[in-house]
Coordinates of C-alpha atoms and ligand atoms in Angstrom, one line a residue:
M1 CA 92.8 51.9 108.5
F2 CA 91.5 55.0 110.4
N3 CA 87.7 55.8 110.6
Q4 CA 88.1 59.5 111.0
L5 CA 91.0 62.1 110.6
G6 CA 90.4 65.4 112.2
V7 CA 92.4 68.1 110.7
I8 CA 92.9 71.4 112.7
G9 CA 94.3 74.0 110.3
C10 CA 93.2 73.0 106.8
G11 CA 96.1 74.7 104.9
L12 CA 98.9 73.4 102.7
M13 CA 100.2 70.9 105.2
G14 CA 96.9 69.7 106.8
G15 CA 95.2 69.5 103.5
S16 CA 98.1 67.4 101.9
F17 CA 98.0 65.0 104.8
A18 CA 94.3 64.5 104.3
L19 CA 94.6 64.0 100.6
A20 CA 97.6 61.6 101.0
L21 CA 95.7 59.6 103.6
K22 CA 92.6 59.4 101.4
R23 CA 94.7 58.4 98.4
A24 CA 96.5 55.6 100.4
G25 CA 93.0 54.3 101.3
L26 CA 93.9 54.8 105.1
V27 CA 90.9 56.9 106.2
K28 CA 87.2 56.6 105.6
R29 CA 86.3 60.3 106.2
V30 CA 88.0 63.6 107.1
V31 CA 86.6 66.3 109.4
G32 CA 88.4 69.8 109.2
Y33 CA 88.4 72.9 111.2
S34 CA 90.2 76.2 110.4
K35 CA 90.2 79.6 112.1
S36 CA 88.2 81.2 109.2
P37 CA 85.0 79.3 108.3
S38 CA 85.7 80.3 104.7
T39 CA 88.9 78.3 104.7
T40 CA 87.2 75.2 106.1
E41 CA 84.4 75.6 103.4
R42 CA 86.9 75.9 100.7
A43 CA 88.7 72.7 101.9
K44 CA 85.3 70.9 101.7
R45 CA 84.6 72.2 98.2
L46 CA 88.1 71.1 97.0
G47 CA 87.3 67.7 98.4
V48 CA 90.1 67.8 100.8
I49 CA 87.9 67.3 103.8
D50 CA 84.4 65.6 103.9
I51 CA 82.9 67.4 106.7
A52 CA 83.4 71.1 108.0
A53 CA 83.6 71.3 111.8
E54 CA 82.6 74.5 113.7
S55 CA 85.4 74.2 116.3
A56 CA 88.7 72.3 116.9
L57 CA 86.9 70.3 119.6
L58 CA 84.3 69.2 117.0
A59 CA 87.0 68.1 114.6
V60 CA 88.5 65.8 117.2
S61 CA 85.1 64.4 118.4
G62 CA 84.8 60.9 116.8
S63 CA 88.3 61.0 115.3
D64 CA 90.8 58.2 115.8
I65 CA 93.7 60.3 114.2
V66 CA 94.1 64.1 114.6
L67 CA 96.6 66.2 112.7
I68 CA 97.2 69.8 114.1
S69 CA 98.6 71.8 111.2
V70 CA 98.3 75.5 112.5
P71 CA 101.1 78.1 112.7
V72 CA 103.4 77.0 115.6
A73 CA 102.2 80.1 117.7
A74 CA 98.7 78.8 117.5
S75 CA 99.6 75.4 119.0
E76 CA 99.1 76.1 122.7
A77 CA 95.6 77.6 122.1
T78 CA 94.7 74.6 120.0
F79 CA 95.9 72.1 122.7
R80 CA 93.8 74.0 125.2
A81 CA 90.7 73.9 122.9
I82 CA 91.0 70.1 122.4
R83 CA 92.5 68.8 125.6
H84 CA 89.2 67.3 127.1
L85 CA 89.1 64.9 124.1
V86 CA 92.7 63.9 124.0
E87 CA 92.3 60.4 125.0
P88 CA 94.4 57.3 124.9
G89 CA 94.2 55.3 121.7
V90 CA 93.6 58.4 119.6
L91 CA 96.8 59.5 117.6
F92 CA 97.4 63.3 117.8
M93 CA 100.3 64.8 115.8
D94 CA 101.4 68.2 114.7
V95 CA 103.5 69.2 111.8
G96 CA 105.2 72.4 113.2
S97 CA 108.5 73.4 111.8
T98 CA 109.8 74.1 115.5
K99 CA 109.6 71.4 118.2
R100 CA 110.8 72.7 121.5
D101 CA 108.0 75.4 121.9
V102 CA 105.3 73.0 120.5
V103 CA 106.4 70.2 122.9
E104 CA 106.5 72.6 125.9
A105 CA 103.0 73.8 125.0
A106 CA 101.8 70.3 124.8
R107 CA 103.3 69.3 128.2
R108 CA 101.8 72.5 129.9
T109 CA 98.3 72.2 128.4
L110 CA 97.8 68.5 128.0
R111 CA 99.5 67.3 131.1
E112 CA 99.2 63.5 131.6
R113 CA 97.2 63.4 128.3
V114 CA 100.3 64.4 126.5
S115 CA 101.2 60.6 126.1
S116 CA 98.9 60.5 123.0
F117 CA 100.7 63.3 121.2
V118 CA 103.5 62.5 118.8
P119 CA 105.3 65.8 117.6
A120 CA 106.1 65.6 114.0
H121 CA 107.9 67.7 111.4
P122 CA 107.6 66.6 107.8
I123 CA 110.6 68.0 105.8
A124 CA 108.4 68.8 102.9
G125 CA 106.4 72.0 101.9
K126 CA 106.2 74.7 99.5
E127 CA 106.7 78.5 99.4
V128 CA 102.9 78.9 98.8
S129 CA 100.4 78.3 101.5
G130 CA 96.7 77.5 101.6
V131 CA 94.5 74.6 101.1
E132 CA 94.3 75.1 97.2
H133 CA 97.9 74.1 97.0
S134 CA 97.4 70.8 98.8
D135 CA 99.1 67.9 97.1
A136 CA 98.6 64.2 98.0
T137 CA 102.1 63.4 97.1
L138 CA 103.8 66.2 99.2
Y139 CA 105.1 63.8 101.8
A140 CA 106.3 60.9 99.5
G141 CA 109.9 60.4 99.5
R142 CA 110.4 63.0 102.3
Q143 CA 111.8 62.8 105.7
V144 CA 109.5 63.1 108.7
I145 CA 111.0 63.9 112.0
L146 CA 109.3 62.7 115.1
T147 CA 110.4 64.2 118.5
P148 CA 108.5 62.1 121.1
L149 CA 108.6 63.1 124.8
P150 CA 109.6 60.6 127.5
Q151 CA 105.9 60.3 128.4
T152 CA 104.8 59.6 124.9
D153 CA 103.1 56.3 124.6
A154 CA 105.3 54.0 122.6
A155 CA 102.5 52.4 120.7
M156 CA 101.5 56.0 119.5
V157 CA 105.0 56.6 118.3
Q158 CA 104.9 53.4 116.5
K159 CA 101.4 54.2 115.0
A160 CA 102.7 57.7 113.9
S161 CA 105.7 56.1 112.3
D162 CA 103.6 53.5 110.4
V163 CA 101.2 56.3 109.0
W164 CA 104.0 58.5 107.7
S165 CA 105.8 55.4 106.3
A166 CA 102.5 54.4 104.5
L167 CA 102.5 57.9 102.8
G168 CA 106.0 57.1 101.4
A169 CA 108.0 59.1 104.0
Q170 CA 111.1 58.2 105.8
V171 CA 110.6 58.5 109.5
L172 CA 113.5 59.8 111.9
R173 CA 113.5 60.4 115.7
M174 CA 115.3 63.2 117.4
S175 CA 114.9 65.2 120.6
P176 CA 113.2 68.6 120.2
D177 CA 116.4 70.4 121.2
N178 CA 118.5 68.6 118.4
H179 CA 115.7 69.2 115.9
D180 CA 115.6 72.9 116.6
A181 CA 119.4 73.2 116.5
A182 CA 119.6 71.5 113.2
F183 CA 116.7 73.1 111.5
A184 CA 117.8 76.6 112.7
A185 CA 121.0 75.9 110.6
V186 CA 119.4 74.3 107.4
S187 CA 116.0 75.8 107.2
H188 CA 115.5 78.9 109.4
L189 CA 118.5 80.7 108.8
P190 CA 118.3 80.3 105.1
H191 CA 114.8 81.9 105.2
L192 CA 116.0 84.7 107.3
L193 CA 118.8 85.3 104.8
A194 CA 116.5 85.0 101.9
Y195 CA 114.2 87.7 103.3
A196 CA 117.0 90.1 104.2
Y197 CA 118.7 89.6 100.8
F198 CA 115.5 90.3 98.9
N199 CA 114.8 93.4 101.0
A200 CA 118.3 94.6 100.4
I201 CA 118.0 94.4 96.7
H202 CA 114.3 95.4 96.3
G203 CA 114.7 98.3 98.8
Q204 CA 117.6 100.1 96.8
P205 CA 116.7 102.8 94.3
A206 CA 117.7 100.8 91.4
G207 CA 116.3 97.6 92.9
A208 CA 113.6 97.1 90.3
D209 CA 116.0 97.6 87.4
F210 CA 118.4 95.2 89.0
L211 CA 115.6 92.6 89.6
S212 CA 114.5 92.9 85.9
L213 CA 118.0 91.5 85.0
A214 CA 118.1 88.7 87.4
G215 CA 118.5 85.1 86.0
P216 CA 118.0 81.5 87.2
G217 CA 120.7 81.6 90.0
F218 CA 118.9 84.6 91.7
R219 CA 115.6 82.8 91.2
D220 CA 116.9 79.6 92.9
F221 CA 118.7 81.6 95.6
T222 CA 115.7 83.6 96.5
R223 CA 112.7 81.0 96.1
I224 CA 112.1 80.8 99.7
A225 CA 111.8 84.5 100.2
A226 CA 108.3 84.1 98.9
S227 CA 107.3 81.9 101.9
D228 CA 104.3 82.9 104.1
P229 CA 105.1 85.9 106.2
S230 CA 103.0 85.0 109.3
I231 CA 104.0 81.3 109.3
W232 CA 107.8 82.3 109.1
R233 CA 107.4 85.2 111.8
D234 CA 106.2 82.3 114.1
I235 CA 109.0 80.0 113.3
L236 CA 111.7 82.6 113.6
L237 CA 110.4 83.9 116.9
A238 CA 110.0 80.3 118.3
N239 CA 113.4 79.2 117.4
R240 CA 115.2 82.6 117.9
E241 CA 117.9 81.4 120.2
E242 CA 119.1 78.8 117.8
V243 CA 118.6 80.9 114.9
L244 CA 120.5 83.9 116.2
K245 CA 123.4 81.6 117.0
Q246 CA 123.5 80.4 113.4
A247 CA 123.1 84.0 112.2
S248 CA 126.2 85.0 114.2
R249 CA 128.2 82.0 112.6
F250 CA 127.1 83.1 109.2
R251 CA 128.1 86.8 109.9
H252 CA 131.6 85.6 110.8
T253 CA 132.0 83.6 107.6
L254 CA 130.7 86.4 105.6
E255 CA 133.1 88.8 107.2
A256 CA 135.9 86.3 106.4
L257 CA 135.0 86.6 102.7
E258 CA 134.7 90.3 102.9
H259 CA 138.0 90.6 104.7
A260 CA 139.8 88.7 101.9
M261 CA 138.1 90.9 99.2
K262 CA 139.1 94.1 101.0
L263 CA 142.7 93.0 101.1
G264 CA 142.7 92.0 97.6
N265 CA 143.8 88.6 98.9
G266 CA 142.8 86.2 96.0
D267 CA 144.4 83.2 97.5
A268 CA 142.5 83.5 100.7
L269 CA 139.3 84.3 98.8
E270 CA 139.6 81.3 96.5
E271 CA 140.4 79.1 99.5
L272 CA 137.1 80.0 101.2
I273 CA 135.1 79.7 98.0
R274 CA 136.9 76.3 97.2
N275 CA 136.0 75.0 100.7
A276 CA 132.2 75.9 100.1
S277 CA 132.2 74.7 96.6
Q278 CA 133.7 71.3 97.3
A279 CA 131.5 70.8 100.4
R280 CA 128.5 71.7 98.3
S281 CA 129.4 69.4 95.4
H282 CA 129.7 66.4 97.8
W283 CA 126.3 67.2 99.6
Q284 CA 123.1 65.4 98.4
M285 CA 119.8 66.1 99.8
N286 CA 118.3 63.1 101.7
T287 CA 115.2 62.5 99.3
R288 CA 113.8 59.8 97.0
K289 CA 112.0 62.2 94.6
P290 CA 113.0 65.4 92.9
A291 CA 113.2 68.5 95.3
S292 CA 110.4 71.1 95.3
G293 CA 110.0 72.1 99.0
R294 CA 111.9 73.0 102.1
Ligands
LIG1 P1 98.9 77.4 105.7 O1 98.8 76.8 104.5 O2 98.7 78.8 106.0 O3 97.9 76.6 106.8 C1 97.6 77.0 108.1 C2 96.2 76.8 108.4 O4 96.0 77.0 109.9 C3 95.3 77.7 107.8 O5 94.2 77.0 107.2 C4 94.7 78.6 108.9 O6 93.4 79.0 108.8 C5 94.9 77.7 110.1 N1 95.0 78.3 111.3 C6 95.6 79.3 111.7 N2 95.5 79.6 113.1 C7 94.6 78.7 113.6 C8 93.9 78.4 114.7 N3 94.2 79.2 115.8 N4 93.0 77.4 114.8 C9 92.7 76.7 113.7 N5 93.3 76.8 112.5 C10 94.1 77.9 112.4 O7 100.2 76.9 106.4 P2 101.1 75.6 106.3 O8 102.2 75.9 105.4 O9 100.1 74.5 106.2 O10 101.8 75.5 107.8 C11 101.1 74.7 108.8 C12 102.1 74.3 109.8 O11 103.1 73.5 109.1 C13 103.0 75.4 110.4 O12 103.2 75.1 111.7 C14 104.4 75.3 109.7 O13 105.3 75.5 110.6 C15 104.5 73.8 109.3 N6 105.2 73.5 108.2 C16 105.1 74.1 107.0 C17 105.8 73.7 105.9 C18 105.7 74.5 104.7 O14 106.5 74.3 103.6 N7 104.6 75.1 104.4 C19 106.8 72.7 106.0 C20 106.9 72.0 107.2 C21 106.1 72.4 108.3 P3 92.9 80.3 108.1 O15 92.9 80.2 106.6 O16 91.4 80.4 108.6 O17 93.7 81.4 108.7

């Protein structure tokens, strides 16, 4: 049981963590801070946080657990703003979708205090953002990846693991590099493709007419193209090296399909489709509840 959770970034992820911790009876009060005072006030009005803080440092003051749930590009400035209060015994975590950049920023700014920081990435979310979409059940049945540094205090890693487990999540550990390589393939590239694909359809003269005819397959395929532009700008830039590698692999497999079509080679085309179709029908998402997020 924690006395006080400090949330820096009262949006979808931070708000959901606050609600989940409250619902599990694991925290007495929640203090929140967001860049815009109106967001922090809205979080308070919605009962997601109990006290609105005027700065990130004030949200940390008196907290025994802190969640940094800001866009990944804002991580370094956040670490810098709070570093004087990053003390042993207080659990600091983030929820950023990329880990190498966040870990490097933590190392640079927190220095020896980095031992209290446990980098985390919950594989949960929605294509809508903002505190009004916070959901106490968002993390239940989901995976949470922890990417501790060699200097991270083992007791803090255990505490982080216990908190996420208490919210119903399944906790895994990986290195930041392995995390970023894997999520470039299964999360960041699909977002890049969804944005490109939607722009391609929407940007053509008959795009609006075509879109008016689209059905459930199109809806499912493009759902993530509605995801928040600034959050995804930051993710794609932070992990650009790995995402560009995956984009290049994708381009080759697309070209192979196009090549078979240009040649009118039905056997080759069917073979490529069959490979994907069989692999996809054997794949299952690692979850204990119905899918709704990324
Ligand atoms: P969100 O709903 O837009 O929330 C982000 C919050 O951070 C907003 O309240 C924003 O405040 C605040 N913020 C922005 N810059 C800040 C700063 N410099 N200092 C303090 N607060 C700041 O976004 P989200 O979906 O919760 O994403 C948060 C993090 O979770 C991101 O790092 C993202 O990569 C990660 N993540 C997201 C998902 C997902 O599906 N959404 C899944 C896994 C991980 P204002 O309203 O005042 O701008």
